[in-house]
PDB file of C-alpha atoms in Angstrom:
ATOM      1  CA  MET A   1      -3.414 -20.790 -44.373  1.00 86.00           C
ATOM      2  CA  ALA A   2      -2.627 -19.054 -41.101  1.00 93.00           C
ATOM      3  CA  ALA A   3      -2.406 -15.559 -42.580  1.00 94.00           C
ATOM      4  CA  PHE A   4      -5.802 -15.886 -44.276  1.00 96.00           C
ATOM      5  CA  ASP A   5      -7.428 -17.205 -41.102  1.00 96.00           C
ATOM      6  CA  ASN A   6      -5.993 -14.415 -38.959  1.00 96.00           C
ATOM      7  CA  PHE A   7      -6.811 -11.616 -41.383  1.00 96.00           C
ATOM      8  CA  TYR A   8     -10.290 -13.053 -41.898  1.00 96.00           C
ATOM      9  CA  GLN A   9     -11.013 -13.404 -38.186  1.00 95.00           C
ATOM     10  CA  VAL A  10      -9.608 -10.138 -36.852  1.00 96.00           C
ATOM     11  CA  GLY A  11      -8.912  -7.958 -39.888  1.00 95.00           C
ATOM     12  CA  PHE A  12      -5.705  -6.368 -41.083  1.00 95.00           C
ATOM     13  CA  SER A  13      -5.421  -3.820 -38.261  1.00 95.00           C
ATOM     14  CA  ASN A  14      -5.801  -6.349 -35.458  1.00 96.00           C
ATOM     15  CA  ALA A  15      -3.770  -9.187 -36.966  1.00 95.00           C
ATOM     16  CA  SER A  16      -0.207  -9.629 -35.733  1.00 92.00           C
ATOM     17  CA  LEU A  17       2.760 -11.276 -37.404  1.00 92.00           C
ATOM     18  CA  GLU A  18       3.540 -12.950 -34.108  1.00 92.00           C
ATOM     19  CA  LYS A  19       0.180 -14.745 -33.963  1.00 94.00           C
ATOM     20  CA  ILE A  20       0.239 -15.555 -37.677  1.00 94.00           C
ATOM     21  CA  SER A  21       3.734 -17.039 -37.308  1.00 93.00           C
ATOM     22  CA  LYS A  22       2.666 -19.035 -34.265  1.00 93.00           C
ATOM     23  CA  ASP A  23      -0.433 -20.366 -36.045  1.00 91.00           C
ATOM     24  CA  ALA A  24       1.702 -21.306 -39.064  1.00 92.00           C
ATOM     25  CA  ASN A  25       4.186 -23.101 -36.782  1.00 93.00           C
ATOM     26  CA  VAL A  26       7.076 -20.974 -38.007  1.00 93.00           C
ATOM     27  CA  SER A  27       9.296 -18.484 -36.247  1.00 89.00           C
ATOM     28  CA  ARG A  28       8.618 -14.789 -36.601  1.00 84.00           C
ATOM     29  CA  GLY A  29      12.050 -14.534 -38.264  1.00 88.00           C
ATOM     30  CA  ALA A  30      10.961 -17.057 -40.885  1.00 89.00           C
ATOM     31  CA  THR A  31       7.900 -14.931 -41.581  1.00 88.00           C
ATOM     32  CA  TYR A  32      10.113 -11.871 -42.058  1.00 85.00           C
ATOM     33  CA  TRP A  33      12.358 -13.896 -44.336  1.00 90.00           C
ATOM     34  CA  HIS A  34       9.433 -14.338 -46.750  1.00 92.00           C
ATOM     35  CA  PHE A  35       7.515 -11.090 -46.165  1.00 91.00           C
ATOM     36  CA  LYS A  36       8.791  -7.558 -45.544  1.00 92.00           C
ATOM     37  CA  ASN A  37       6.057  -6.762 -43.030  1.00 94.00           C
ATOM     38  CA  LYS A  38       2.393  -7.322 -42.218  1.00 95.00           C
ATOM     39  CA  LYS A  39       1.312  -5.162 -45.155  1.00 95.00           C
ATOM     40  CA  ASP A  40       3.320  -7.334 -47.551  1.00 95.00           C
ATOM     41  CA  LEU A  41       1.850 -10.530 -46.081  1.00 96.00           C
ATOM     42  CA  TYR A  42      -1.658  -9.068 -46.332  1.00 97.00           C
ATOM     43  CA  GLU A  43      -1.129  -8.057 -49.953  1.00 96.00           C
ATOM     44  CA  GLN A  44       0.152 -11.531 -50.820  1.00 96.00           C
ATOM     45  CA  THR A  45      -2.803 -13.125 -49.030  1.00 97.00           C
ATOM     46  CA  VAL A  46      -5.341 -10.992 -50.916  1.00 97.00           C
ATOM     47  CA  LYS A  47      -3.560 -11.674 -54.218  1.00 97.00           C
ATOM     48  CA  HIS A  48      -3.591 -15.404 -53.470  1.00 97.00           C
ATOM     49  CA  ILE A  49      -7.350 -15.369 -52.842  1.00 97.00           C
ATOM     50  CA  LEU A  50      -7.965 -13.304 -55.980  1.00 97.00           C
ATOM     51  CA  ASN A  51      -5.885 -15.772 -57.981  1.00 97.00           C
ATOM     52  CA  GLU A  52      -7.760 -18.783 -56.578  1.00 97.00           C
ATOM     53  CA  ILE A  53     -11.098 -17.199 -57.479  1.00 96.00           C
ATOM     54  CA  TYR A  54      -9.761 -16.225 -60.912  1.00 97.00           C
ATOM     55  CA  LYS A  55      -8.801 -19.856 -61.586  1.00 98.00           C
ATOM     56  CA  LYS A  56     -12.289 -21.042 -60.618  1.00 97.00           C
ATOM     57  CA  LYS A  57     -13.893 -18.460 -62.907  1.00 97.00           C
ATOM     58  CA  GLU A  58     -11.597 -19.421 -65.770  1.00 97.00           C
ATOM     59  CA  VAL A  59     -12.674 -23.065 -65.529  1.00 98.00           C
ATOM     60  CA  ILE A  60     -16.263 -21.886 -65.962  1.00 98.00           C
ATOM     61  CA  TYR A  61     -15.471 -19.379 -68.739  1.00 97.00           C
ATOM     62  CA  GLN A  62     -13.547 -22.005 -70.707  1.00 97.00           C
ATOM     63  CA  ASN A  63     -16.117 -24.787 -70.324  1.00 98.00           C
ATOM     64  CA  SER A  64     -17.360 -25.223 -73.896  1.00 97.00           C
ATOM     65  CA  ALA A  65     -20.072 -27.640 -72.738  1.00 98.00           C
ATOM     66  CA  LEU A  66     -21.920 -24.736 -71.067  1.00 97.00           C
ATOM     67  CA  ASN A  67     -23.887 -22.033 -72.840  1.00 95.00           C
ATOM     68  CA  PHE A  68     -23.784 -18.441 -71.586  1.00 96.00           C
ATOM     69  CA  LYS A  69     -26.787 -18.851 -69.293  1.00 95.00           C
ATOM     70  CA  GLU A  70     -25.299 -21.951 -67.619  1.00 96.00           C
ATOM     71  CA  LYS A  71     -21.934 -20.212 -67.270  1.00 97.00           C
ATOM     72  CA  ALA A  72     -23.702 -17.257 -65.669  1.00 96.00           C
ATOM     73  CA  VAL A  73     -25.453 -19.622 -63.228  1.00 96.00           C
ATOM     74  CA  GLU A  74     -22.110 -21.183 -62.266  1.00 96.00           C
ATOM     75  CA  ILE A  75     -20.427 -17.778 -61.906  1.00 96.00           C
ATOM     76  CA  ILE A  76     -23.260 -16.352 -59.802  1.00 94.00           C
ATOM     77  CA  TRP A  77     -23.173 -19.499 -57.635  1.00 93.00           C
ATOM     78  CA  LEU A  78     -19.404 -19.246 -57.091  1.00 94.00           C
ATOM     79  CA  PRO A  79     -19.586 -16.878 -54.064  1.00 92.00           C
ATOM     80  CA  HIS A  80     -22.023 -19.228 -52.383  1.00 88.00           C
ATOM     81  CA  GLU A  81     -19.587 -22.124 -52.789  1.00 91.00           C
ATOM     82  CA  ASN A  82     -16.665 -19.984 -51.597  1.00 93.00           C
ATOM     83  CA  LYS A  83     -18.281 -17.802 -48.937  1.00 89.00           C
ATOM     84  CA  GLN A  84     -15.246 -17.376 -46.741  1.00 92.00           C
ATOM     85  CA  GLU A  85     -13.012 -16.230 -49.588  1.00 95.00           C
ATOM     86  CA  PHE A  86     -15.582 -13.778 -50.922  1.00 93.00           C
ATOM     87  CA  ARG A  87     -16.341 -12.399 -47.474  1.00 92.00           C
ATOM     88  CA  PHE A  88     -12.603 -11.988 -46.938  1.00 95.00           C
ATOM     89  CA  LEU A  89     -12.482  -9.899 -50.113  1.00 94.00           C
ATOM     90  CA  GLN A  90     -15.433  -7.892 -48.838  1.00 92.00           C
ATOM     91  CA  GLN A  91     -13.431  -7.177 -45.678  1.00 93.00           C
ATOM     92  CA  ALA A  92     -10.413  -6.359 -47.854  1.00 95.00           C
ATOM     93  CA  ASP A  93     -12.491  -3.684 -49.605  1.00 93.00           C
ATOM     94  CA  VAL A  94     -12.924  -1.892 -46.285  1.00 93.00           C
ATOM     95  CA  THR A  95      -9.251  -2.276 -45.378  1.00 96.00           C
ATOM     96  CA  ILE A  96      -8.188  -0.969 -48.782  1.00 95.00           C
ATOM     97  CA  ALA A  97     -10.550   2.006 -48.544  1.00 93.00           C
ATOM     98  CA  LEU A  98      -9.083   2.924 -45.143  1.00 94.00           C
ATOM     99  CA  ASN A  99      -5.441   2.374 -46.126  1.00 92.00           C
ATOM    100  CA  LYS A 100      -4.367   4.150 -49.287  1.00 89.00           C
ATOM    101  CA  GLU A 101      -1.096   2.193 -49.366  1.00 92.00           C
ATOM    102  CA  PHE A 102      -3.093  -0.695 -50.861  1.00 95.00           C
ATOM    103  CA  GLU A 103      -3.639   1.038 -54.233  1.00 94.00           C
ATOM    104  CA  GLU A 104      -2.317  -1.987 -56.128  1.00 94.00           C
ATOM    105  CA  LEU A 105      -4.854  -4.269 -54.455  1.00 95.00           C
ATOM    106  CA  GLU A 106      -7.624  -1.800 -55.187  1.00 94.00           C
ATOM    107  CA  ALA A 107      -6.657  -1.856 -58.863  1.00 95.00           C
ATOM    108  CA  LEU A 108      -6.554  -5.687 -58.946  1.00 95.00           C
ATOM    109  CA  ILE A 109      -9.972  -6.036 -57.327  1.00 95.00           C
ATOM    110  CA  SER A 110     -11.444  -3.370 -59.618  1.00 94.00           C
ATOM    111  CA  GLN A 111     -10.057  -5.172 -62.664  1.00 95.00           C
ATOM    112  CA  ALA A 112     -11.527  -8.490 -61.503  1.00 95.00           C
ATOM    113  CA  ARG A 113     -14.914  -6.797 -61.163  1.00 94.00           C
ATOM    114  CA  LEU A 114     -14.653  -5.182 -64.589  1.00 96.00           C
ATOM    115  CA  ASP A 115     -13.688  -8.529 -66.132  1.00 96.00           C
ATOM    116  CA  LEU A 116     -16.785 -10.133 -64.636  1.00 96.00           C
ATOM    117  CA  TYR A 117     -19.007  -7.288 -65.826  1.00 96.00           C
ATOM    118  CA  ASP A 118     -17.502  -7.643 -69.327  1.00 97.00           C
ATOM    119  CA  PHE A 119     -18.198 -11.389 -69.284  1.00 97.00           C
ATOM    120  CA  PHE A 120     -21.856 -10.703 -68.501  1.00 96.00           C
ATOM    121  CA  LYS A 121     -22.114  -7.855 -71.041  1.00 96.00           C
ATOM    122  CA  LYS A 122     -20.522  -9.817 -73.908  1.00 97.00           C
ATOM    123  CA  GLY A 123     -22.681 -12.863 -73.174  1.00 96.00           C
ATOM    124  CA  ILE A 124     -25.805 -10.738 -73.141  1.00 95.00           C
ATOM    125  CA  GLU A 125     -24.816  -9.029 -76.391  1.00 95.00           C
ATOM    126  CA  ALA A 126     -24.446 -12.457 -78.024  1.00 94.00           C
ATOM    127  CA  LEU A 127     -27.919 -13.430 -76.778  1.00 93.00           C
ATOM    128  CA  GLN A 128     -29.336 -10.139 -78.052  1.00 93.00           C
ATOM    129  CA  ARG A 129     -28.113 -10.932 -81.589  1.00 93.00           C
ATOM    130  CA  GLU A 130     -30.210 -14.119 -81.418  1.00 89.00           C
ATOM    131  CA  SER A 131     -33.267 -12.758 -79.619  1.00 88.00           C
ATOM    132  CA  PRO A 132     -35.110  -9.639 -80.783  1.00 86.00           C
ATOM    133  CA  ARG A 133     -37.001  -9.584 -77.472  1.00 86.00           C
ATOM    134  CA  LEU A 134     -33.765  -8.895 -75.580  1.00 88.00           C
ATOM    135  CA  GLN A 135     -32.681  -6.135 -77.953  1.00 89.00           C
ATOM    136  CA  CYS A 136     -35.008  -3.635 -76.295  1.00 88.00           C
ATOM    137  CA  PHE A 137     -32.933  -3.820 -73.095  1.00 89.00           C
ATOM    138  CA  PRO A 138     -29.490  -2.182 -73.041  1.00 92.00           C
ATOM    139  CA  SER A 139     -26.838  -4.861 -72.540  1.00 93.00           C
ATOM    140  CA  LYS A 140     -25.165  -2.712 -69.870  1.00 94.00           C
ATOM    141  CA  ASP A 141     -28.376  -2.721 -67.821  1.00 93.00           C
ATOM    142  CA  LEU A 142     -28.720  -6.502 -67.979  1.00 93.00           C
ATOM    143  CA  ALA A 143     -25.008  -6.901 -67.217  1.00 93.00           C
ATOM    144  CA  ASN A 144     -25.467  -4.639 -64.181  1.00 93.00           C
ATOM    145  CA  LEU A 145     -28.354  -6.832 -63.041  1.00 92.00           C
ATOM    146  CA  LEU A 146     -26.313 -10.043 -63.298  1.00 92.00           C
ATOM    147  CA  TYR A 147     -23.303  -8.411 -61.688  1.00 93.00           C
ATOM    148  CA  SER A 148     -25.465  -7.209 -58.791  1.00 89.00           C
ATOM    149  CA  TYR A 149     -26.900 -10.710 -58.432  1.00 87.00           C
ATOM    150  CA  PHE A 150     -23.333 -12.063 -58.198  1.00 88.00           C
ATOM    151  CA  GLU A 151     -22.328  -9.456 -55.598  1.00 86.00           C
ATOM    152  CA  GLY A 152     -25.493 -10.120 -53.607  1.00 79.00           C
ATOM    153  CA  MET A 153     -24.535 -13.749 -53.116  1.00 74.00           C
ATOM    154  CA  TYR A 154     -21.965 -12.759 -50.495  1.00 73.00           C
ATOM    155  CA  SER A 155     -22.126  -9.058 -49.781  1.00 69.00           C
ATOM    156  CA  SER A 156     -24.268  -9.302 -46.674  1.00 65.00           C
ATOM    157  CA  TYR A 157     -25.360 -11.705 -44.012  1.00 70.00           C
ATOM    158  CA  PRO A 158     -28.989 -12.316 -44.972  1.00 73.00           C
ATOM    159  CA  PRO A 159     -31.367 -14.270 -42.753  1.00 77.00           C
ATOM    160  CA  GLN A 160     -31.453 -18.044 -43.091  1.00 78.00           C
ATOM    161  CA  GLU A 161     -34.903 -17.877 -44.704  1.00 78.00           C
ATOM    162  CA  ILE A 162     -33.245 -16.126 -47.644  1.00 76.00           C
ATOM    163  CA  THR A 163     -30.022 -18.110 -47.839  1.00 75.00           C
ATOM    164  CA  GLU A 164     -31.787 -21.458 -47.735  1.00 77.00           C
ATOM    165  CA  ASN A 165     -33.398 -20.422 -51.010  1.00 76.00           C
ATOM    166  CA  TYR A 166     -30.022 -19.766 -52.664  1.00 80.00           C
ATOM    167  CA  THR A 167     -29.847 -22.644 -55.103  1.00 86.00           C
ATOM    168  CA  LYS A 168     -28.503 -23.138 -58.586  1.00 90.00           C
ATOM    169  CA  ASP A 169     -32.038 -23.986 -59.705  1.00 91.00           C
ATOM    170  CA  GLY A 170     -33.249 -20.694 -58.244  1.00 89.00           C
ATOM    171  CA  ILE A 171     -30.562 -18.796 -60.145  1.00 90.00           C
ATOM    172  CA  ARG A 172     -31.348 -20.753 -63.302  1.00 91.00           C
ATOM    173  CA  ASN A 173     -35.065 -19.928 -62.938  1.00 91.00           C
ATOM    174  CA  CYS A 174     -34.327 -16.214 -62.524  1.00 89.00           C
ATOM    175  CA  LEU A 175     -32.085 -16.171 -65.587  1.00 90.00           C
ATOM    176  CA  SER A 176     -34.684 -18.118 -67.571  1.00 90.00           C
ATOM    177  CA  ALA A 177     -37.260 -15.471 -66.687  1.00 89.00           C
ATOM    178  CA  ILE A 178     -34.959 -12.856 -68.191  1.00 87.00           C
ATOM    179  CA  PHE A 179     -33.464 -14.632 -71.179  1.00 85.00           C
ATOM    180  CA  ASP A 180     -35.799 -17.366 -72.343  1.00 83.00           C
ATOM    181  CA  LYS A 181     -38.505 -16.730 -74.906  1.00 68.00           C
TER     182      LYS A 181
END
């Protein structure tokens, strides 16, 4: 998608509808036919990425073959499998913070984060009903830990020595250390 590539590479401020149109092999007029302006195209691009990530999360949430811990592993791994999209959203956070006209996007991203936190918190609360050992830890604290783990999978550009150790087995081992008896 030409808009995504341009916004990802140069950011909202430096992207131009002319270059996006050229990269998409459409006239600038055709771009204006579909989008009011660059802001509108940016909003639609961010919403598209959020929707794609939402669909991937939903597949995991709805997978009845996975228990909570395995779902958490898959969710935490998701940014690693979709680095470009998650880094784009990280860039979008900065753009949104600098441009108050993106309030709707800010609300959508905040809701997506709250939904993820709630997934972790509800899963932990279910585990706590089964495991007295986990009951001594507030579910909100454990949910914060898992949420931070998820965010850490894409929120920086760590050295290769760290990223080469990002594996599903590594995530699974960490969660086992927390949740298993």
